[in-house]
Coordinates of C-alpha atoms in Angstrom, one line a residue:
M1 CA -41.3 10.3 -20.2
A2 CA -39.5 8.8 -23.1
M3 CA -42.7 8.2 -25.1
A4 CA -44.8 11.2 -25.8
A5 CA -48.1 12.1 -27.5
L6 CA -49.8 11.3 -30.8
A7 CA -49.9 13.7 -33.8
V8 CA -53.2 14.7 -35.4
Q9 CA -53.1 12.0 -38.1
H10 CA -52.4 9.2 -35.6
K11 CA -48.7 9.6 -35.8
L12 CA -46.8 8.7 -32.6
L13 CA -44.8 11.4 -31.0
F14 CA -41.7 10.8 -28.9
R15 CA -39.8 13.1 -26.6
S16 CA -36.2 12.0 -26.5
N17 CA -35.1 14.8 -24.1
P18 CA -37.5 14.4 -21.2
Q19 CA -37.7 17.5 -18.9
K20 CA -40.8 17.2 -16.8
W21 CA -40.3 19.9 -14.3
L22 CA -38.5 22.3 -16.6
P23 CA -40.6 22.5 -19.7
N24 CA -38.7 22.4 -23.0
T25 CA -39.5 25.5 -25.0
S26 CA -37.3 24.5 -28.0
L27 CA -38.8 24.2 -31.5
R28 CA -40.1 20.9 -32.8
K29 CA -37.6 18.9 -34.9
P30 CA -39.1 16.2 -37.2
M31 CA -37.4 13.0 -38.2
S32 CA -38.9 10.6 -40.7
V33 CA -38.8 6.9 -40.1
G34 CA -40.6 5.0 -42.8
R35 CA -44.3 6.1 -42.7
V36 CA -44.3 7.0 -39.1
S37 CA -43.2 10.5 -38.1
F38 CA -41.2 10.8 -34.9
I39 CA -40.5 14.2 -33.5
H40 CA -39.2 16.0 -30.5
C41 CA -42.2 17.8 -29.0
S42 CA -42.2 20.7 -26.7
S43 CA -44.1 20.5 -23.4
S44 CA -45.8 23.8 -23.7
S45 CA -49.0 24.3 -21.7
P46 CA -52.2 23.2 -23.4
S47 CA -55.0 25.7 -24.0
P48 CA -57.9 25.9 -21.6
S49 CA -60.2 24.0 -24.0
Q50 CA -57.6 21.2 -24.3
E51 CA -57.5 20.8 -20.5
T52 CA -61.3 20.5 -20.2
R53 CA -61.9 18.4 -23.3
A54 CA -60.1 15.2 -24.1
D55 CA -62.4 12.8 -25.8
T56 CA -59.9 10.7 -27.9
A57 CA -57.0 8.5 -26.9
E58 CA -54.6 10.8 -28.7
T59 CA -55.7 14.0 -26.9
C60 CA -55.8 12.1 -23.6
V61 CA -52.2 11.1 -24.0
N62 CA -51.1 14.6 -25.0
L63 CA -52.9 16.1 -22.0
G64 CA -51.5 13.5 -19.7
L65 CA -48.0 14.4 -20.8
S66 CA -48.6 18.0 -20.2
L67 CA -50.0 17.4 -16.7
F68 CA -47.0 15.2 -15.9
S69 CA -44.6 18.0 -16.9
K70 CA -46.3 20.2 -14.3
G71 CA -45.9 17.6 -11.6
R72 CA -49.6 16.6 -11.6
V73 CA -48.9 12.9 -11.7
K74 CA -52.2 11.8 -10.3
D75 CA -54.2 13.7 -13.0
A76 CA -51.8 12.6 -15.7
L77 CA -52.3 9.0 -14.6
A78 CA -56.1 9.4 -14.9
Q79 CA -55.7 10.7 -18.5
F80 CA -53.6 7.7 -19.6
E81 CA -56.1 5.3 -18.0
T82 CA -58.9 7.1 -19.9
A83 CA -57.0 6.9 -23.1
L84 CA -56.9 3.1 -22.8
T85 CA -60.7 3.0 -22.6
L86 CA -61.3 5.1 -25.8
D87 CA -60.6 2.3 -28.3
P88 CA -56.9 3.3 -28.9
N89 CA -55.0 2.0 -31.9
Q90 CA -51.9 -0.1 -31.3
M91 CA -49.5 2.9 -31.2
E92 CA -51.8 4.9 -29.0
A93 CA -52.2 2.0 -26.6
Q94 CA -48.4 1.6 -26.4
A95 CA -47.9 5.3 -25.6
A96 CA -50.7 5.2 -22.9
L97 CA -49.4 2.1 -21.3
Y98 CA -45.8 3.2 -21.2
N99 CA -46.5 6.7 -19.8
K100 CA -48.9 5.1 -17.3
A101 CA -46.0 2.9 -16.1
C102 CA -43.9 6.0 -15.7
C103 CA -46.6 7.6 -13.5
H104 CA -46.8 4.4 -11.3
A105 CA -43.0 4.3 -11.0
Y106 CA -43.0 8.0 -9.9
R107 CA -45.5 7.1 -7.2
G108 CA -43.5 4.1 -6.1
E109 CA -46.0 1.5 -7.4
G110 CA -43.6 -1.0 -8.8
K111 CA -46.1 -3.9 -9.4
K112 CA -48.5 -1.7 -11.3
A113 CA -45.7 -0.2 -13.4
A114 CA -44.4 -3.7 -14.2
E115 CA -47.8 -4.8 -15.3
C116 CA -48.2 -1.9 -17.7
L117 CA -44.8 -2.4 -19.2
R118 CA -45.4 -6.2 -19.4
T119 CA -48.5 -5.6 -21.5
A120 CA -46.7 -3.0 -23.7
L121 CA -43.8 -5.4 -24.3
R122 CA -46.0 -8.5 -24.9
E123 CA -48.8 -7.0 -27.0
Y124 CA -47.6 -3.7 -28.4
N125 CA -43.9 -4.3 -29.3
L126 CA -42.4 -1.8 -26.8
K127 CA -38.6 -2.0 -27.1
F128 CA -36.9 -3.0 -23.8
G129 CA -34.1 -0.5 -24.5
T130 CA -36.6 2.2 -23.9
I131 CA -37.2 1.0 -20.3
L132 CA -33.5 0.9 -19.7
N133 CA -33.0 4.5 -21.0
D134 CA -35.7 6.5 -19.4
P135 CA -34.6 8.4 -16.2
D136 CA -38.2 8.5 -15.1
L137 CA -38.0 4.7 -14.6
A138 CA -34.8 4.9 -12.6
S139 CA -36.7 4.1 -9.4
F140 CA -38.5 1.2 -11.1
R141 CA -35.2 -0.3 -12.4
A142 CA -34.0 -0.5 -8.8
L143 CA -37.0 -2.7 -7.8
P144 CA -37.2 -6.5 -7.9
E145 CA -40.2 -6.2 -10.3
F146 CA -37.8 -4.8 -12.9
K147 CA -35.5 -7.8 -12.5
E148 CA -38.4 -10.2 -13.0
L149 CA -39.6 -8.3 -16.0
Q150 CA -36.1 -8.3 -17.5
E151 CA -35.8 -12.1 -17.0
E152 CA -39.3 -12.6 -18.5
A153 CA -38.3 -10.5 -21.5
R154 CA -35.1 -12.5 -22.0
L155 CA -36.9 -15.8 -21.8
G156 CA -39.4 -14.5 -24.3
G157 CA -36.7 -13.8 -26.8
E158 CA -36.5 -10.0 -26.2
D159 CA -33.3 -8.1 -26.7
I160 CA -32.6 -6.9 -23.2
G161 CA -29.1 -5.5 -24.0
Y162 CA -28.4 -2.2 -22.4
S163 CA -29.0 -0.1 -25.5
F164 CA -28.3 3.1 -23.7
R165 CA -24.7 2.2 -23.9
R166 CA -23.0 3.9 -26.8
D167 CA -21.0 1.8 -29.2
L168 CA -17.9 0.8 -27.1
K169 CA -15.8 0.4 -30.2
L170 CA -16.6 3.9 -31.4
I171 CA -15.8 5.4 -28.0
S172 CA -12.5 3.5 -27.9
E173 CA -11.6 4.8 -31.4
V174 CA -12.4 8.4 -30.3
Q175 CA -10.1 8.0 -27.3
A176 CA -7.4 6.4 -29.4
P177 CA -7.9 8.0 -32.9
F178 CA -4.7 6.7 -34.4
R179 CA -5.1 3.1 -33.5
G180 CA -6.5 2.1 -36.9
V181 CA -3.7 3.9 -38.7
R182 CA -1.1 2.2 -36.5
R183 CA -2.7 -1.2 -37.2
F184 CA -2.6 -0.5 -40.9
F185 CA 1.1 0.1 -40.9
Y186 CA 1.7 -2.9 -38.6
V187 CA 0.0 -5.2 -41.1
A188 CA 1.5 -3.5 -44.1
F189 CA 5.1 -3.6 -42.8
A190 CA 4.6 -7.1 -41.4
A191 CA 3.5 -8.3 -44.8
A192 CA 6.5 -6.7 -46.4
A193 CA 8.8 -8.3 -43.8
G194 CA 7.2 -11.7 -44.3
I195 CA 7.5 -11.6 -48.1
S196 CA 11.2 -10.5 -47.8
T197 CA 11.8 -13.3 -45.3
F198 CA 10.2 -15.8 -47.7
F199 CA 12.8 -15.0 -50.3
T200 CA 15.7 -14.5 -47.9
I201 CA 15.5 -17.9 -46.2
P202 CA 16.4 -19.9 -49.4
R203 CA 19.3 -17.6 -50.0
L204 CA 20.5 -18.1 -46.5
F205 CA 20.5 -21.9 -47.0
R206 CA 22.5 -21.5 -50.2
A207 CA 24.9 -19.2 -48.4
I208 CA 25.4 -21.8 -45.6
K209 CA 26.0 -24.6 -48.1
G210 CA 28.6 -22.4 -49.8
D211 CA 27.9 -23.6 -53.3
E212 CA 29.3 -21.9 -56.3
G213 CA 27.6 -18.5 -56.8
A214 CA 26.1 -18.6 -53.3
P215 CA 25.4 -15.1 -51.7
D216 CA 27.6 -13.8 -49.0
L217 CA 26.7 -15.5 -45.7
G218 CA 27.2 -12.5 -43.5
E219 CA 25.1 -10.2 -45.6
T220 CA 22.3 -12.7 -46.1
S221 CA 22.3 -13.6 -42.4
L222 CA 22.0 -9.9 -41.5
N223 CA 19.1 -9.5 -43.9
A224 CA 17.3 -12.5 -42.6
A225 CA 17.8 -11.4 -39.0
I226 CA 16.4 -7.9 -39.8
N227 CA 13.4 -9.4 -41.6
I228 CA 12.6 -11.9 -38.9
G229 CA 13.2 -9.4 -36.1
G230 CA 11.0 -6.8 -37.8
L231 CA 8.2 -9.4 -38.4
V232 CA 8.3 -10.5 -34.7
L233 CA 8.3 -6.9 -33.5
L234 CA 5.4 -5.8 -35.7
V235 CA 3.3 -8.8 -34.7
A236 CA 4.0 -8.1 -31.1
L237 CA 3.0 -4.5 -31.5
F238 CA -0.2 -5.5 -33.2
L239 CA -1.1 -7.9 -30.3
W240 CA -0.1 -5.3 -27.7
D241 CA -2.4 -2.8 -29.4
N242 CA -5.3 -5.3 -29.4
R243 CA -4.8 -6.0 -25.7
K244 CA -4.8 -2.3 -24.9
E245 CA -8.0 -1.9 -26.8
E246 CA -9.6 -4.7 -24.9
E247 CA -8.5 -3.1 -21.6
Q248 CA -9.9 0.2 -22.8
I249 CA -13.2 -1.3 -23.7
A250 CA -13.4 -3.1 -20.4
Q251 CA -12.8 0.3 -18.6
I252 CA -15.4 2.0 -20.7
T253 CA -17.9 -0.8 -20.0
R254 CA -17.3 -0.3 -16.2
D255 CA -17.7 3.4 -16.5
E256 CA -21.0 2.9 -18.4
T257 CA -22.2 0.4 -15.9
L258 CA -21.3 2.7 -13.0
S259 CA -23.3 5.5 -14.6
R260 CA -26.6 3.6 -14.3
L261 CA -26.2 2.4 -10.7
P262 CA -29.2 3.8 -8.6
L263 CA -29.1 5.9 -5.5
R264 CA -31.8 7.1 -3.1
L265 CA -31.3 10.7 -2.1
S266 CA -32.3 12.3 1.3
T267 CA -35.7 13.2 -0.2
N268 CA -36.3 9.5 -0.9
R269 CA -36.1 10.0 -4.7
V270 CA -34.2 7.4 -6.7
V271 CA -31.8 8.6 -9.3
E272 CA -29.1 7.0 -11.4
L273 CA -25.5 8.1 -10.8
V274 CA -25.3 9.7 -14.3
Q275 CA -28.0 12.2 -13.2
L276 CA -25.6 13.6 -10.6
R277 CA -22.9 14.4 -13.0
D278 CA -21.5 18.0 -12.6
T279 CA -23.3 18.2 -9.3
V280 CA -21.4 16.0 -6.8
R281 CA -18.3 14.0 -6.3
P282 CA -19.5 10.6 -5.0
V283 CA -17.1 8.8 -2.6
I284 CA -17.9 5.1 -2.5
L285 CA -17.1 3.4 0.8
A286 CA -17.3 -0.4 0.4
G287 CA -16.6 -2.9 3.1
K288 CA -17.8 -4.5 6.2
K289 CA -20.5 -2.7 8.2
D290 CA -18.2 -1.7 11.1
A291 CA -15.5 -0.2 8.9
V292 CA -17.9 1.7 6.7
N293 CA -19.8 3.2 9.7
M294 CA -16.5 4.2 11.3
A295 CA -15.4 6.0 8.1
I296 CA -18.8 7.9 8.0
Q297 CA -18.4 9.0 11.6
K298 CA -14.9 10.3 10.9
A299 CA -16.2 12.1 7.8
E300 CA -18.7 14.0 10.0
R301 CA -15.8 15.9 11.5
F302 CA -15.0 17.4 8.1
R303 CA -18.7 17.7 7.0
T304 CA -18.5 21.4 6.1
E305 CA -15.3 21.1 4.1
L306 CA -16.4 18.0 2.3
L307 CA -19.8 19.5 1.4
N308 CA -18.0 22.6 0.0
R309 CA -16.1 20.2 -2.3
G310 CA -19.3 18.4 -3.4
V311 CA -18.6 15.2 -1.6
L312 CA -21.5 12.7 -1.4
L313 CA -20.9 9.6 0.7
V314 CA -22.1 6.4 -0.8
P315 CA -21.8 3.5 1.7
V316 CA -21.8 0.0 0.3
I317 CA -22.0 -2.9 2.9
W318 CA -20.9 -6.2 1.5
I319 CA -23.8 -8.6 1.1
E320 CA -23.6 -11.7 3.3
E321 CA -23.4 -15.0 1.4
G322 CA -26.8 -16.8 1.3
R323 CA -28.7 -13.6 1.4
R324 CA -28.6 -12.7 -2.3
P325 CA -32.1 -12.4 -3.9
T326 CA -33.3 -15.0 -6.4
I327 CA -35.5 -14.4 -9.4
E328 CA -38.3 -16.7 -10.4
K329 CA -37.9 -17.4 -14.1
K330 CA -41.0 -17.1 -16.3
G331 CA -41.0 -16.1 -19.9
F332 CA -43.5 -14.7 -22.3
G333 CA -43.7 -14.7 -26.0
S334 CA -45.0 -12.3 -28.7
S335 CA -48.7 -11.7 -29.3
S336 CA -50.7 -11.5 -32.5
K337 CA -51.5 -7.9 -31.5
T338 CA -47.9 -6.8 -32.0
P339 CA -47.8 -3.9 -34.5
A340 CA -45.0 -3.1 -36.9
S341 CA -41.8 -2.7 -35.0
L342 CA -41.0 0.8 -33.9
P343 CA -37.5 2.0 -33.2
S344 CA -36.3 2.3 -29.6
I345 CA -36.2 5.9 -28.3
G346 CA -33.6 7.6 -26.2
D347 CA -30.7 5.6 -27.6
E348 CA -28.3 8.4 -27.2
F349 CA -26.5 7.8 -23.9
D350 CA -26.0 11.6 -23.2
Q351 CA -29.7 12.1 -23.2
R352 CA -29.9 10.1 -19.9
T353 CA -28.2 13.0 -18.1
Q354 CA -31.5 14.9 -18.4
S355 CA -33.3 14.3 -15.1
I356 CA -37.0 14.7 -14.6
T357 CA -36.3 17.8 -12.5
A358 CA -34.2 20.9 -13.1
K359 CA -30.6 20.7 -12.0
S360 CA -31.2 23.3 -9.4
R361 CA -33.9 21.1 -7.8
L362 CA -31.6 18.1 -7.9
K363 CA -28.8 20.0 -6.1
A364 CA -31.3 20.9 -3.4
E365 CA -32.1 17.3 -2.9
V366 CA -28.5 16.1 -2.6
R367 CA -27.2 16.0 1.0
F368 CA -24.1 14.6 2.6
K369 CA -25.0 10.9 2.3
A370 CA -27.0 8.8 -0.2
E371 CA -28.3 5.2 0.1
I372 CA -27.6 2.7 -2.5
V373 CA -30.4 0.8 -4.3
S374 CA -29.9 -2.7 -5.8
P375 CA -26.9 -3.5 -3.5
G376 CA -26.1 -6.6 -5.7
E377 CA -25.4 -4.4 -8.7
W378 CA -23.2 -2.1 -6.7
E379 CA -21.2 -4.9 -5.2
S380 CA -20.7 -6.6 -8.6
W381 CA -19.4 -3.3 -10.1
I382 CA -17.0 -2.7 -7.2
R383 CA -15.6 -6.3 -7.3
E384 CA -15.0 -5.9 -11.1
Q385 CA -13.2 -2.6 -10.4
Q386 CA -11.1 -4.3 -7.7
K387 CA -10.1 -7.1 -10.1
S388 CA -9.0 -4.5 -12.7
E389 CA -6.8 -2.8 -10.2
G390 CA -5.2 -6.0 -8.8
V391 CA -7.1 -5.8 -5.5
T392 CA -8.6 -8.9 -3.9
P393 CA -12.3 -8.8 -4.4
G394 CA -14.1 -8.3 -1.1
E395 CA -11.5 -6.1 0.6
D396 CA -12.5 -2.8 2.2
V397 CA -11.9 -0.1 -0.4
Y398 CA -12.9 3.5 -1.2
I399 CA -13.5 5.0 -4.6
I400 CA -13.6 8.7 -5.3
L401 CA -15.4 9.8 -8.5
R402 CA -14.9 13.0 -10.5
L403 CA -17.6 15.5 -11.3
D404 CA -17.9 14.0 -14.7
G405 CA -18.7 10.6 -13.2
R406 CA -15.3 8.9 -13.9
V407 CA -13.1 7.3 -11.3
R408 CA -10.7 9.8 -9.9
R409 CA -8.7 7.4 -7.7
S410 CA -9.2 4.5 -5.2
G411 CA -7.5 2.9 -2.4
K412 CA -7.6 0.0 0.1
G413 CA -9.2 0.5 3.4
M414 CA -11.1 3.6 4.3
P415 CA -10.1 7.2 3.2
D416 CA -8.1 9.8 5.2
W417 CA -10.7 12.6 5.1
Q418 CA -8.1 15.3 5.9
E419 CA -6.1 14.3 2.8
I420 CA -9.2 14.3 0.7
V421 CA -10.1 17.8 1.8
K422 CA -6.6 18.9 0.8
E423 CA -6.8 17.1 -2.6
L424 CA -10.3 18.1 -3.8
P425 CA -10.8 21.7 -4.9
P426 CA -13.9 23.6 -3.8
M427 CA -16.9 23.4 -6.2
D428 CA -16.5 27.0 -7.3
A429 CA -12.8 26.7 -8.0
L430 CA -11.4 26.8 -11.5
L431 CA -10.1 23.2 -11.3
S432 CA -13.7 22.0 -10.5
K433 CA -15.0 23.8 -13.5
L434 CA -12.4 22.1 -15.7
E435 CA -13.3 18.7 -14.2
R436 CA -16.9 19.0 -15.4

């Protein structure tokens, strides 16, 4: 859970690296934010007396988090419900409601989770970015209840931007570290060329007239041509660099969107694609039902070889027109109960790669094929990817992802599995380790 327990002096605790099934034994690291102390807290086991005695909202929330970390979701849910009956303050109520929603989401109770989050958003100033970030709510984000809650929050004036995304400009600058330097020189040299042209043009007119004392026409013409040519070239380079940056940011945005698309594994657990990084190579098969089913049948012939290479089939059947879900719009506003605004938690995108189970458990759950959740979001991403590569949206395509979650390559139609077996290295090969 993204939101954790409460400290002794009613200070809200947050865990920004949730690891429910693999307790975090790292030391606590405090961070001060105004008068409220936020810390990363370990999920060490409580003492026997703590498990048998929890008579305040604070201790109930702490005990519930510990129980959840052990997989005792039902018992944890009872503790969070109890905390809400013990006259909690505003921050304690926010923590109890949010963690109660995570328990409901884990149990597949979407409506109950939505109601808890709706109350926390409306009355206790829960940040919507927290809901977007937490991997424990991945299954909830794939439900219609999340879409309704998101629309309500938007109509109520909430910021529903996907705050888990890192600053796209910053990522772009990291990938192209000298773009700023280039632009500086483009502007500086263009300014110099412009100033020189400003003084050269009158000299050129005098040279053309041929008045007494006029400068040489050939030399002046050459200078003017160099200045104007340089100015045009530098402006063109500046515009080209801007266009490249826009294309790069668009690609980063698609990669970030891809990372949050939900899948249902063979164990019926819903995860986001980012949680499968370093574990599998998803192969997205998008198209009409017959074409996708035929491709899956052909893949069965190479099942062993593909599994050895970490391939996970992700079939996406195009949604028929007229069958797209609609959302009833109903907003909500702020409440007088709203406490002082607290910062969103889990803003670091990389933290989302921490799943609620250990990586070894996740690997055991992954099989040969996964089922998509929220087909509309998958189809929207694939169509955007098709546009970026000059493919007509709606055509049958396949997209192979790398172990690090980025697009390896794509193509029209369905893939040649024999070629893919030759192309992809086994999971234990050196090339696969470098790809992570």
